[in-house]
Amino acid sequence: MKKGILLSLMSLFFVVSMSGQKYFTRDGKISFFSDTPMEKIEAHNSKATSVLDASNGNLEFAVLIKAFQFEKALMQEHFNENYMESSKFPKSSFKGKVTNIKDINLKKDGEYNATVKGQLTIHGVTKDVETTGKFVVAGGKINAKSTFDVAVADYNITIPSVVRENIAKTVKIAVDIKFEELKQ
Amino acid sequence: MKLCTLLLLTLFSLVSPAIRAQDDLLSLLGDEETTNYATASFKTNRVINLHSLENTAAGVFDFKISHRFGTLNQGAYDIFGLDQATIRLGGDFGITNRLMVGYGRSTYEKTYDGYVKYKFLRQSTGKRNMPITAALMASAAVQTLKWQNPDRDNYFSSRLYYTFQLMLGRKFSDAFTLQLSPTLVHRNLVATKAEKNDVLALGIAGRIKLSKRIALNAEYIYVLPDQLAPQFTNALSIGFDIETGGHVFQLHFTNATGMMERAFIAENTGDWTDGGIHFGFNISRVFTVFKPRIE
């Protein structure tokens, strides 16, 4: 009996210590690139928030649409007003999992390939996505990077015919995050 | 034994918040409140003739071509005013997102004008709450017609006009914006003693967005009574903003000919009731001169 209790206690402690392995950022970089022969458009956001639970690989992102910065002010206005409708849909988010988290040791220096799977919500539309990325751990610092493509039409974002030549149907999204340990 | 159960229970209670948190990892970071500024209350920095709540963004040059045809009541001989034209060519430049300058040259009495506009309050919600946007505009204009009576003493100062304007407004919803523009127009020289050198007026302007790229704008400028000679009328304008990539086309009907404040506020003669209406347009084309620093 006593042994059983001890065992369950130990396993509980184990769970507690595992759930403590969380990492976060409040200033992650998320950029997107639209590339057509007519025009190259890019925008950068350095205020993405993210939390990674290393015990089970759960990963979440959120980003404020209004915090995307463009070179052209008018483009930024149109992005918010006409395409993303940021007053209606202020945030985009991702909720998913690093599926091969077991192969990744964030406590040990090295480069680790990661597979990420989950749901991406943009412009109020949620879609299943899967992509690959990389964790680079160096001197205790964790850097996570990934790029993936998003089809604009999948998220009910309509491009009017006058600018069809200027805006790509598929935009590239780049994520660059420096994770810090989350102390609870 | 009892102690053990107690211990277990405490442990569970310790663990459970961590388990619950798995549902929403981001909630662990807490809610960081940000300030959400209202943007794009109008499609460009003019409603029609009046300045709007919006500024030209920092580092951006906005080239303006403003054009008014003659009045509709001129009939078929002048194809309802299309034979005539009054033009203002201008440029606006954003020094910061809140401070801008502009200039223009009008065919109306060969007038040059320049102005400074500063947005001192920005409508916002969130961390900082502000119900309205407010801006101040000051302009000076000089008309350069040849002197009507070259023989008498003429002073350069007689050519000068000044305008001071406060813009107070709110974007009530994505579609609807309303703005009030109390205005003071100062004229160094007026035609008759009965007319005031300082003219007070209240502009009211609004827009309704009809679609993502088209908006309906209207403005009316009420000149307070007993300041002007009776033939002068209040300016009423109504039109559409049509936005394409880098252009905004403003097409409108207005009873004002001139495109600077002293003309459309203090010297306006058009009358809607007898067809003294001009068809007109403003074209705005923006160029990014200085790229903003992106963090």
PDB file of N, CA, C and O in Angstrom, chain A residues 63-96:
ATOM      1  N   VAL A  63      -0.833  36.527 -33.003  1.00  0.00           N
ATOM      2  CA  VAL A  63      -0.219  37.727 -33.546  1.00  0.00           C
ATOM      3  C   VAL A  63      -1.312  38.754 -33.850  1.00  0.00           C
ATOM      4  O   VAL A  63      -2.391  38.406 -34.329  1.00  0.00           O
ATOM      5  N   LEU A  64      -1.036  40.017 -33.490  1.00  0.00           N
ATOM      6  CA  LEU A  64      -1.983  41.093 -33.782  1.00  0.00           C
ATOM      7  C   LEU A  64      -1.795  41.545 -35.236  1.00  0.00           C
ATOM      8  O   LEU A  64      -0.689  41.904 -35.638  1.00  0.00           O
ATOM      9  N   ILE A  65      -2.866  41.555 -35.992  1.00  0.00           N
ATOM     10  CA  ILE A  65      -2.781  41.907 -37.411  1.00  0.00           C
ATOM     11  C   ILE A  65      -2.327  43.365 -37.581  1.00  0.00           C
ATOM     12  O   ILE A  65      -1.547  43.692 -38.460  1.00  0.00           O
ATOM     13  N   LYS A  66      -2.814  44.231 -36.692  1.00  0.00           N
ATOM     14  CA  LYS A  66      -2.455  45.652 -36.819  1.00  0.00           C
ATOM     15  C   LYS A  66      -0.977  45.914 -36.582  1.00  0.00           C
ATOM     16  O   LYS A  66      -0.466  46.976 -36.934  1.00  0.00           O
ATOM     17  N   ALA A  67      -0.283  44.953 -35.974  1.00  0.00           N
ATOM     18  CA  ALA A  67       1.133  45.164 -35.677  1.00  0.00           C
ATOM     19  C   ALA A  67       2.050  44.787 -36.846  1.00  0.00           C
ATOM     20  O   ALA A  67       3.260  44.889 -36.728  1.00  0.00           O
ATOM     21  N   PHE A  68       1.474  44.373 -37.970  1.00  0.00           N
ATOM     22  CA  PHE A  68       2.300  44.127 -39.153  1.00  0.00           C
ATOM     23  C   PHE A  68       2.713  45.463 -39.760  1.00  0.00           C
ATOM     24  O   PHE A  68       1.880  46.345 -39.961  1.00  0.00           O
ATOM     25  N   GLN A  69       4.013  45.592 -40.036  1.00  0.00           N
ATOM     26  CA  GLN A  69       4.523  46.851 -40.585  1.00  0.00           C
ATOM     27  C   GLN A  69       4.940  46.675 -42.037  1.00  0.00           C
ATOM     28  O   GLN A  69       5.650  45.727 -42.369  1.00  0.00           O
ATOM     29  N   PHE A  70       4.502  47.605 -42.853  1.00  0.00           N
ATOM     30  CA  PHE A  70       4.825  47.611 -44.277  1.00  0.00           C
ATOM     31  C   PHE A  70       5.716  48.805 -44.595  1.00  0.00           C
ATOM     32  O   PHE A  70       5.707  49.795 -43.874  1.00  0.00           O
ATOM     33  N   GLU A  71       6.388  48.717 -45.719  1.00  0.00           N
ATOM     34  CA  GLU A  71       7.153  49.876 -46.170  1.00  0.00           C
ATOM     35  C   GLU A  71       6.227  50.996 -46.625  1.00  0.00           C
ATOM     36  O   GLU A  71       6.511  52.166 -46.439  1.00  0.00           O
ATOM     37  N   LYS A  72       5.123  50.620 -47.249  1.00  0.00           N
ATOM     38  CA  LYS A  72       4.190  51.630 -47.744  1.00  0.00           C
ATOM     39  C   LYS A  72       2.995  51.743 -46.803  1.00  0.00           C
ATOM     40  O   LYS A  72       2.281  50.769 -46.563  1.00  0.00           O
ATOM     41  N   ALA A  73       2.797  52.967 -46.294  1.00  0.00           N
ATOM     42  CA  ALA A  73       1.740  53.192 -45.312  1.00  0.00           C
ATOM     43  C   ALA A  73       0.363  52.850 -45.871  1.00  0.00           C
ATOM     44  O   ALA A  73      -0.481  52.283 -45.180  1.00  0.00           O
ATOM     45  N   LEU A  74       0.149  53.172 -47.140  1.00  0.00           N
ATOM     46  CA  LEU A  74      -1.156  52.925 -47.737  1.00  0.00           C
ATOM     47  C   LEU A  74      -1.421  51.421 -47.852  1.00  0.00           C
ATOM     48  O   LEU A  74      -2.547  50.957 -47.666  1.00  0.00           O
ATOM     49  N   MET A  75      -0.358  50.680 -48.132  1.00  0.00           N
ATOM     50  CA  MET A  75      -0.483  49.232 -48.225  1.00  0.00           C
ATOM     51  C   MET A  75      -0.904  48.650 -46.877  1.00  0.00           C
ATOM     52  O   MET A  75      -1.737  47.760 -46.792  1.00  0.00           O
ATOM     53  N   GLN A  76      -0.284  49.181 -45.824  1.00  0.00           N
ATOM     54  CA  GLN A  76      -0.612  48.733 -44.475  1.00  0.00           C
ATOM     55  C   GLN A  76      -2.086  49.026 -44.165  1.00  0.00           C
ATOM     56  O   GLN A  76      -2.785  48.211 -43.584  1.00  0.00           O
ATOM     57  N   GLU A  77      -2.536  50.193 -44.597  1.00  0.00           N
ATOM     58  CA  GLU A  77      -3.933  50.561 -44.379  1.00  0.00           C
ATOM     59  C   GLU A  77      -4.866  49.608 -45.136  1.00  0.00           C
ATOM     60  O   GLU A  77      -5.846  49.111 -44.592  1.00  0.00           O
ATOM     61  N   HIS A  78      -4.540  49.336 -46.386  1.00  0.00           N
ATOM     62  CA  HIS A  78      -5.384  48.443 -47.182  1.00  0.00           C
ATOM     63  C   HIS A  78      -5.357  47.021 -46.640  1.00  0.00           C
ATOM     64  O   HIS A  78      -6.369  46.320 -46.649  1.00  0.00           O
ATOM     65  N   PHE A  79      -4.192  46.582 -46.173  1.00  0.00           N
ATOM     66  CA  PHE A  79      -4.041  45.254 -45.571  1.00  0.00           C
ATOM     67  C   PHE A  79      -5.027  45.092 -44.416  1.00  0.00           C
ATOM     68  O   PHE A  79      -5.747  44.098 -44.324  1.00  0.00           O
ATOM     69  N   ASN A  80      -5.088  46.118 -43.552  1.00  0.00           N
ATOM     70  CA  ASN A  80      -5.983  46.064 -42.399  1.00  0.00           C
ATOM     71  C   ASN A  80      -7.446  46.269 -42.772  1.00  0.00           C
ATOM     72  O   ASN A  80      -8.323  45.587 -42.269  1.00  0.00           O
ATOM     73  N   GLU A  81      -7.683  47.230 -43.663  1.00  0.00           N
ATOM     74  CA  GLU A  81      -9.057  47.628 -43.976  1.00  0.00           C
ATOM     75  C   GLU A  81      -9.738  46.663 -44.950  1.00  0.00           C
ATOM     76  O   GLU A  81     -10.882  46.297 -44.772  1.00  0.00           O
ATOM     77  N   ASN A  82      -9.024  46.310 -46.008  1.00  0.00           N
ATOM     78  CA  ASN A  82      -9.670  45.622 -47.118  1.00  0.00           C
ATOM     79  C   ASN A  82      -9.435  44.116 -47.154  1.00  0.00           C
ATOM     80  O   ASN A  82     -10.283  43.375 -47.624  1.00  0.00           O
ATOM     81  N   TYR A  83      -8.277  43.695 -46.688  1.00  0.00           N
ATOM     82  CA  TYR A  83      -7.944  42.276 -46.842  1.00  0.00           C
ATOM     83  C   TYR A  83      -8.141  41.495 -45.550  1.00  0.00           C
ATOM     84  O   TYR A  83      -8.881  40.524 -45.511  1.00  0.00           O
ATOM     85  N   MET A  84      -7.497  41.942 -44.481  1.00  0.00           N
ATOM     86  CA  MET A  84      -7.555  41.180 -43.225  1.00  0.00           C
ATOM     87  C   MET A  84      -8.726  41.607 -42.337  1.00  0.00           C
ATOM     88  O   MET A  84      -9.061  40.887 -41.398  1.00  0.00           O
ATOM     89  N   GLU A  85      -9.298  42.763 -42.611  1.00  0.00           N
ATOM     90  CA  GLU A  85     -10.406  43.306 -41.798  1.00  0.00           C
ATOM     91  C   GLU A  85     -10.073  43.209 -40.305  1.00  0.00           C
ATOM     92  O   GLU A  85     -10.784  42.595 -39.529  1.00  0.00           O
ATOM     93  N   SER A  86      -8.981  43.850 -39.944  1.00  0.00           N
ATOM     94  CA  SER A  86      -8.423  43.652 -38.611  1.00  0.00           C
ATOM     95  C   SER A  86      -9.300  44.179 -37.478  1.00  0.00           C
ATOM     96  O   SER A  86      -9.111  43.794 -36.329  1.00  0.00           O
ATOM     97  N   SER A  87     -10.259  45.038 -37.774  1.00  0.00           N
ATOM     98  CA  SER A  87     -11.148  45.445 -36.685  1.00  0.00           C
ATOM     99  C   SER A  87     -12.140  44.329 -36.367  1.00  0.00           C
ATOM    100  O   SER A  87     -12.612  44.193 -35.251  1.00  0.00           O
ATOM    101  N   LYS A  88     -12.447  43.502 -37.374  1.00  0.00           N
ATOM    102  CA  LYS A  88     -13.333  42.359 -37.156  1.00  0.00           C
ATOM    103  C   LYS A  88     -12.546  41.145 -36.667  1.00  0.00           C
ATOM    104  O   LYS A  88     -13.006  40.400 -35.818  1.00  0.00           O
ATOM    105  N   PHE A  89     -11.368  40.948 -37.232  1.00  0.00           N
ATOM    106  CA  PHE A  89     -10.526  39.798 -36.867  1.00  0.00           C
ATOM    107  C   PHE A  89      -9.149  40.311 -36.431  1.00  0.00           C
ATOM    108  O   PHE A  89      -8.198  40.281 -37.206  1.00  0.00           O
ATOM    109  N   PRO A  90      -9.062  40.782 -35.181  1.00  0.00           N
ATOM    110  CA  PRO A  90      -7.815  41.449 -34.769  1.00  0.00           C
ATOM    111  C   PRO A  90      -6.596  40.527 -34.681  1.00  0.00           C
ATOM    112  O   PRO A  90      -5.484  40.983 -34.821  1.00  0.00           O
ATOM    113  N   LYS A  91      -6.822  39.220 -34.462  1.00  0.00           N
ATOM    114  CA  LYS A  91      -5.683  38.326 -34.251  1.00  0.00           C
ATOM    115  C   LYS A  91      -5.670  37.156 -35.222  1.00  0.00           C
ATOM    116  O   LYS A  91      -6.728  36.691 -35.659  1.00  0.00           O
ATOM    117  N   SER A  92      -4.479  36.697 -35.526  1.00  0.00           N
ATOM    118  CA  SER A  92      -4.322  35.398 -36.163  1.00  0.00           C
ATOM    119  C   SER A  92      -3.633  34.498 -35.160  1.00  0.00           C
ATOM    120  O   SER A  92      -2.832  34.973 -34.351  1.00  0.00           O
ATOM    121  N   SER A  93      -3.947  33.200 -35.196  1.00  0.00           N
ATOM    122  CA  SER A  93      -3.343  32.335 -34.195  1.00  0.00           C
ATOM    123  C   SER A  93      -3.059  30.949 -34.754  1.00  0.00           C
ATOM    124  O   SER A  93      -3.589  30.546 -35.784  1.00  0.00           O
ATOM    125  N   PHE A  94      -2.215  30.248 -34.042  1.00  0.00           N
ATOM    126  CA  PHE A  94      -1.914  28.859 -34.372  1.00  0.00           C
ATOM    127  C   PHE A  94      -1.982  28.054 -33.083  1.00  0.00           C
ATOM    128  O   PHE A  94      -1.521  28.491 -32.024  1.00  0.00           O
ATOM    129  N   LYS A  95      -2.574  26.877 -33.164  1.00  0.00           N
ATOM    130  CA  LYS A  95      -2.665  26.001 -32.014  1.00  0.00           C
ATOM    131  C   LYS A  95      -2.348  24.602 -32.507  1.00  0.00           C
ATOM    132  O   LYS A  95      -3.047  24.080 -33.379  1.00  0.00           O
ATOM    133  N   GLY A  96      -1.296  24.025 -31.987  1.00  0.00           N
ATOM    134  CA  GLY A  96      -0.935  22.702 -32.490  1.00  0.00           C
ATOM    135  C   GLY A  96       0.140  22.048 -31.660  1.00  0.00           C
ATOM    136  O   GLY A  96       0.231  22.276 -30.448  1.00  0.00           O
TER     137      GLY A  96
END
